[in-house]
GROMACS .gro file of N, CA and C in nm:
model
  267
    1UNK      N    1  13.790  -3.149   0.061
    1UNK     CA    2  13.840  -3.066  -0.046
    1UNK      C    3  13.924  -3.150  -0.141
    2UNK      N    4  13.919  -3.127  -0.284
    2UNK     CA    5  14.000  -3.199  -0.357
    2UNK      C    6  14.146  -3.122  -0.365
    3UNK      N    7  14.273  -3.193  -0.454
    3UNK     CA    8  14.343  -3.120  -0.466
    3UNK      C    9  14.322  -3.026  -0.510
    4UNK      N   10  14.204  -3.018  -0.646
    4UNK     CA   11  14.260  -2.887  -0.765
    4UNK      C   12  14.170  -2.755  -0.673
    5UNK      N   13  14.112  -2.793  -0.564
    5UNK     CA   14  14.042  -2.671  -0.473
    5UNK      C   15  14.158  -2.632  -0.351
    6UNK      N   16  14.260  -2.714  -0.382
    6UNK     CA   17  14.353  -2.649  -0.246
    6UNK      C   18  14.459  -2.582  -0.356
    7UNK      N   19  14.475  -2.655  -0.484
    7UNK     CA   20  14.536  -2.576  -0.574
    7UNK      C   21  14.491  -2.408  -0.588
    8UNK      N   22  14.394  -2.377  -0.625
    8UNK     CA   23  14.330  -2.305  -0.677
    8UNK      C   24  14.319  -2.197  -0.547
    9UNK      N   25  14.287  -2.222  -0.401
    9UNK     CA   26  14.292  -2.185  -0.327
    9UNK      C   27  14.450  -2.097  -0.279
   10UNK      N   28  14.518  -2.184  -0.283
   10UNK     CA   29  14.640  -2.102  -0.276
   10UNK      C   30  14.699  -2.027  -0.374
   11UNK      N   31  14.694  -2.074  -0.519
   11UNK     CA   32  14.670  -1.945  -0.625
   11UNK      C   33  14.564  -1.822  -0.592
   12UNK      N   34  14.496  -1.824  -0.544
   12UNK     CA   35  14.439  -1.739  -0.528
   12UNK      C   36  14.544  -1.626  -0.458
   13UNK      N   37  14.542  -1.677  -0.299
   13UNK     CA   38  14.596  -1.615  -0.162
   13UNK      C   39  14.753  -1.559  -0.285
   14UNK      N   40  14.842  -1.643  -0.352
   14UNK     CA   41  14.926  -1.599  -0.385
   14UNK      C   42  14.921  -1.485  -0.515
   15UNK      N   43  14.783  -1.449  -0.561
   15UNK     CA   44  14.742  -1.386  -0.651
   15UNK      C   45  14.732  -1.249  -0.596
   16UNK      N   46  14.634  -1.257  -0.430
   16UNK     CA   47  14.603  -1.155  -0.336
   16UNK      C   48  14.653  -1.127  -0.261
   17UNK      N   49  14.769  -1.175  -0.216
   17UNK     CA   50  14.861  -1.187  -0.103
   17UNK      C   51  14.880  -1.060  -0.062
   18UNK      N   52  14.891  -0.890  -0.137
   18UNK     CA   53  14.877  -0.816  -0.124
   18UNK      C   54  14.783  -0.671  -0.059
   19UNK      N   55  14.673  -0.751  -0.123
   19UNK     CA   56  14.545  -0.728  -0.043
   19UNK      C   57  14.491  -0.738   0.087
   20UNK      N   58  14.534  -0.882   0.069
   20UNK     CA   59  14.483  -1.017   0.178
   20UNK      C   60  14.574  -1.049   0.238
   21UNK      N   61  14.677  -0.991   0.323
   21UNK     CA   62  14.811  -1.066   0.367
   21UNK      C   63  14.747  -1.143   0.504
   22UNK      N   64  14.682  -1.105   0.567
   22UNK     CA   65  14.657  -1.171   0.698
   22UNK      C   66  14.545  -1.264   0.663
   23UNK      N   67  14.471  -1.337   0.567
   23UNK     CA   68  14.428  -1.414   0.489
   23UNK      C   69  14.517  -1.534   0.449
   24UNK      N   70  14.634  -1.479   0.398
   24UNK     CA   71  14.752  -1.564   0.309
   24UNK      C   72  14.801  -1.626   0.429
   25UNK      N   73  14.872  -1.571   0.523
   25UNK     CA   74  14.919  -1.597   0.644
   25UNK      C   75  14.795  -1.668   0.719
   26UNK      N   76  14.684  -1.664   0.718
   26UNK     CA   77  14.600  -1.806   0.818
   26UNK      C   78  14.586  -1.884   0.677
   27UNK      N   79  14.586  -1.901   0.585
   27UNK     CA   80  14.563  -2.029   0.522
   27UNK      C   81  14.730  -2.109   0.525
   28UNK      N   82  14.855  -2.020   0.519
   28UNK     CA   83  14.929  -2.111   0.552
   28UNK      C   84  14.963  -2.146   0.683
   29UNK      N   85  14.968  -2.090   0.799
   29UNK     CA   86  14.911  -2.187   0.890
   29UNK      C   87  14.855  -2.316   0.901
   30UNK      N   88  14.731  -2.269   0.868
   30UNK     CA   89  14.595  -2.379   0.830
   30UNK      C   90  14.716  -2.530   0.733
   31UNK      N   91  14.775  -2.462   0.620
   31UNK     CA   92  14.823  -2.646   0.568
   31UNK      C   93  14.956  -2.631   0.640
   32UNK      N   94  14.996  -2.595   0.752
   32UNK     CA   95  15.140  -2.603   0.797
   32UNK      C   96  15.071  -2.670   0.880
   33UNK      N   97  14.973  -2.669   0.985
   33UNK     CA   98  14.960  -2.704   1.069
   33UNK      C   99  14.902  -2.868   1.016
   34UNK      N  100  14.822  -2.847   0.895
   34UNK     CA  101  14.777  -2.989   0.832
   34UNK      C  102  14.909  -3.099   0.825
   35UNK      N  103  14.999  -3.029   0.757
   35UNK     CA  104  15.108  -3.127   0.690
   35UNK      C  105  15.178  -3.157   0.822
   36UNK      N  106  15.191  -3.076   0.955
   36UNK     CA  107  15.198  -3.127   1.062
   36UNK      C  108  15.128  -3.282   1.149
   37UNK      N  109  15.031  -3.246   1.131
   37UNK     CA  110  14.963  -3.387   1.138
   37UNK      C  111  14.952  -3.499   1.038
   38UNK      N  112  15.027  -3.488   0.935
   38UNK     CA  113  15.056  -3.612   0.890
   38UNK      C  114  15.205  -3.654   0.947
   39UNK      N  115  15.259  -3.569   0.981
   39UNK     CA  116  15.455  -3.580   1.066
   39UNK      C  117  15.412  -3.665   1.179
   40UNK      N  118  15.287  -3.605   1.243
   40UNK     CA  119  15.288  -3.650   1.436
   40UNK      C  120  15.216  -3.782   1.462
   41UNK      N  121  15.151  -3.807   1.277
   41UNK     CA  122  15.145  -3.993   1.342
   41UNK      C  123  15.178  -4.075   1.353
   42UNK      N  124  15.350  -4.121   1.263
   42UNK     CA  125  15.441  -4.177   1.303
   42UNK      C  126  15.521  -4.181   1.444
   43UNK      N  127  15.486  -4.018   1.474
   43UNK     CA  128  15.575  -4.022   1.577
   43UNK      C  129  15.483  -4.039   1.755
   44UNK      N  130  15.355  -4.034   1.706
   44UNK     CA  131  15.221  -4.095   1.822
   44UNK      C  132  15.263  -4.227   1.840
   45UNK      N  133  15.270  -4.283   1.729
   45UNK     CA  134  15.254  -4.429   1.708
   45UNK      C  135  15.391  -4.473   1.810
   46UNK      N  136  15.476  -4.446   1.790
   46UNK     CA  137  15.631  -4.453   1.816
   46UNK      C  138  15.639  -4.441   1.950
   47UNK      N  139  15.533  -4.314   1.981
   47UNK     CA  140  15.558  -4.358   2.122
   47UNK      C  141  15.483  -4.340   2.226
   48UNK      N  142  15.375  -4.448   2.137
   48UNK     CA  143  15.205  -4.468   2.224
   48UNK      C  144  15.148  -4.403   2.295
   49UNK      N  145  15.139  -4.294   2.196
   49UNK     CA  146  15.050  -4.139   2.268
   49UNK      C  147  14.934  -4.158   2.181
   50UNK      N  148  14.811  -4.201   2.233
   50UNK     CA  149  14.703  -4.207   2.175
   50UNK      C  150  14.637  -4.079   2.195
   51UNK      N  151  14.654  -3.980   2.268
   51UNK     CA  152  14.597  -3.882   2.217
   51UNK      C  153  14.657  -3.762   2.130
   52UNK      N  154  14.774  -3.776   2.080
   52UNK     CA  155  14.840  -3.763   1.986
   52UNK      C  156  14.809  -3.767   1.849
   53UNK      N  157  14.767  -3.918   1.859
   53UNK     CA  158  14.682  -3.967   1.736
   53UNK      C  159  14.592  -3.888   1.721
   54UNK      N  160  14.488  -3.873   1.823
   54UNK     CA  161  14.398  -3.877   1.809
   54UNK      C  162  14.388  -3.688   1.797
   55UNK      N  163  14.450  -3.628   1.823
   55UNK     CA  164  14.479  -3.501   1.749
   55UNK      C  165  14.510  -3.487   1.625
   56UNK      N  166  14.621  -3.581   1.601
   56UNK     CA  167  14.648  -3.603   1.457
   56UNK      C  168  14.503  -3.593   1.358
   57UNK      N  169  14.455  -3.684   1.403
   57UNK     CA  170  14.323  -3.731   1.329
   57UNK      C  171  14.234  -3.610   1.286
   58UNK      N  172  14.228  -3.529   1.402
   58UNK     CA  173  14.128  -3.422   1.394
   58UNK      C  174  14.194  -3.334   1.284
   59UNK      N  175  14.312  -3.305   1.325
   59UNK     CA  176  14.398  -3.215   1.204
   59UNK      C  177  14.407  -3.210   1.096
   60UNK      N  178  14.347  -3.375   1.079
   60UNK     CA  179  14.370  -3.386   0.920
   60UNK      C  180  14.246  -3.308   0.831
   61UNK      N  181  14.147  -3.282   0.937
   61UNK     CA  182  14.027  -3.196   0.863
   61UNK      C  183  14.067  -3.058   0.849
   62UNK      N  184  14.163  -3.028   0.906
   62UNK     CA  185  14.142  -2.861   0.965
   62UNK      C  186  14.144  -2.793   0.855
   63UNK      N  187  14.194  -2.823   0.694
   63UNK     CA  188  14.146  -2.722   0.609
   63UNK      C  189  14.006  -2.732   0.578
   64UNK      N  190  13.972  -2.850   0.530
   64UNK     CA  191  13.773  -2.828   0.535
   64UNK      C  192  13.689  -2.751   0.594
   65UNK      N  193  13.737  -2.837   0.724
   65UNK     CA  194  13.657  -2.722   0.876
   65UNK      C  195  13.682  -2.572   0.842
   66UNK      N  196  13.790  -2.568   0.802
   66UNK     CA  197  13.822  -2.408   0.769
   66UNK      C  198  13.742  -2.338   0.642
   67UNK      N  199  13.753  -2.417   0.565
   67UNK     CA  200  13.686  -2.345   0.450
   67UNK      C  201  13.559  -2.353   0.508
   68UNK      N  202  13.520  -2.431   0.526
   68UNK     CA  203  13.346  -2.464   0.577
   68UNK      C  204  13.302  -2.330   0.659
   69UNK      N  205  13.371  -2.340   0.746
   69UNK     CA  206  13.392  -2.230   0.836
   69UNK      C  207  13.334  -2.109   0.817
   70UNK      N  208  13.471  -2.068   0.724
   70UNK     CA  209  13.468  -1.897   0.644
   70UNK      C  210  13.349  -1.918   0.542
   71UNK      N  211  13.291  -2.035   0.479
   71UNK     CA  212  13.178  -1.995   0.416
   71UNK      C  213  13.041  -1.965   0.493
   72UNK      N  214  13.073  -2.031   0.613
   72UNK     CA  215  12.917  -2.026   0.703
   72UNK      C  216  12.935  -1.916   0.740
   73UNK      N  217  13.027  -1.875   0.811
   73UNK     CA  218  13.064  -1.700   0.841
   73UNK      C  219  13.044  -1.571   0.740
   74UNK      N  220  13.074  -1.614   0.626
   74UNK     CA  221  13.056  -1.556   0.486
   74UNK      C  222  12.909  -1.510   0.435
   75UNK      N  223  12.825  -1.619   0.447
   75UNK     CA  224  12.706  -1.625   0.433
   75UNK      C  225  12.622  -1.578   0.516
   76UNK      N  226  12.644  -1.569   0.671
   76UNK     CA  227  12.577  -1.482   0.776
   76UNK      C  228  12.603  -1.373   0.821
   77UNK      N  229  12.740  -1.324   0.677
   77UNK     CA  230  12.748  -1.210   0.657
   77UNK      C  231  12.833  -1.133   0.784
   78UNK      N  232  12.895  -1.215   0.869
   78UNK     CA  233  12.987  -1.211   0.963
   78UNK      C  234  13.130  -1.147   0.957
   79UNK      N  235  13.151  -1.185   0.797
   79UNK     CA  236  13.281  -1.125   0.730
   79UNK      C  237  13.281  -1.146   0.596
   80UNK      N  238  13.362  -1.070   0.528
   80UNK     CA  239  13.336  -1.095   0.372
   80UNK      C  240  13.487  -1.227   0.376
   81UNK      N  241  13.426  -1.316   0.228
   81UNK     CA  242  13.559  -1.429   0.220
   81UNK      C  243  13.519  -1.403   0.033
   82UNK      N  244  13.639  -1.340  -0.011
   82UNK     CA  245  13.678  -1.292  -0.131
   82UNK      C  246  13.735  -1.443  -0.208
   83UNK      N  247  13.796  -1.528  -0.118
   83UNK     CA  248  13.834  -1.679  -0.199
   83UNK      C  249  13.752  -1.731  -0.200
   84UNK      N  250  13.627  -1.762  -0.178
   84UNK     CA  251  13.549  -1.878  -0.184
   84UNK      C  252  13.505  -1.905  -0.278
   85UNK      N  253  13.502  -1.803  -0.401
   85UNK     CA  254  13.460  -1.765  -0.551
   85UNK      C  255  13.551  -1.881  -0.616
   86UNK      N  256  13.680  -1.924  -0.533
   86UNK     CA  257  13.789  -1.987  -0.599
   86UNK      C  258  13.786  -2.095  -0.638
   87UNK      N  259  13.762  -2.114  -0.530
   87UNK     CA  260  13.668  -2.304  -0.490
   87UNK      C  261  13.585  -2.324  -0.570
   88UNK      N  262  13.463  -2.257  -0.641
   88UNK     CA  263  13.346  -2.322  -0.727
   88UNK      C  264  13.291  -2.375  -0.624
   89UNK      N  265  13.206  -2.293  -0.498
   89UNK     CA  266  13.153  -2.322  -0.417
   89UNK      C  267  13.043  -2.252  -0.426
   0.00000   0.00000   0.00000
């Protein structure tokens, strides 16, 4: 994802937040838990927890995976995803 799609993404949720509160609430999760894993690889490193890292690592996808996600879910008609319009996807 680029920035101006995580931009745009959270304008959205903060546009719908009303609508969509339990939406708004898993996408911030989703970059709390991201910006988390950029915190826990200094502190892997620090104190040679390689699988730490190596969580880290995975985390750093978890908004992609997520959007990816809700669009494959979206599309098989599993659930409706009202942001994805946001993205230019």
């Amino acid at each position: 994802m680029t920035l101006d799609q995580l931009h745009e993404l959270k304008l959205w949720h903060q546009r719908h937040w009303r609508e969509h509160p339990v939406e708004k609430h898993v996408w911030d999760l989703v970059l709390t838990v991201w910006v988390a894993s950029f915190v826990g690889v200094p502190t892997a490193l620090v104190v040679h927890a390689a699988w730490a890292l190596a969580a880290c690592a995975m985390l750093f996808f978890l908004p992609e995976g997520y959007v990816t996600m809700r669009r494959l879910l979206a599309a098989a008609g599993v659930l409706r995803c009202d942001w994805i319009v946001a993205l230019g996807l």
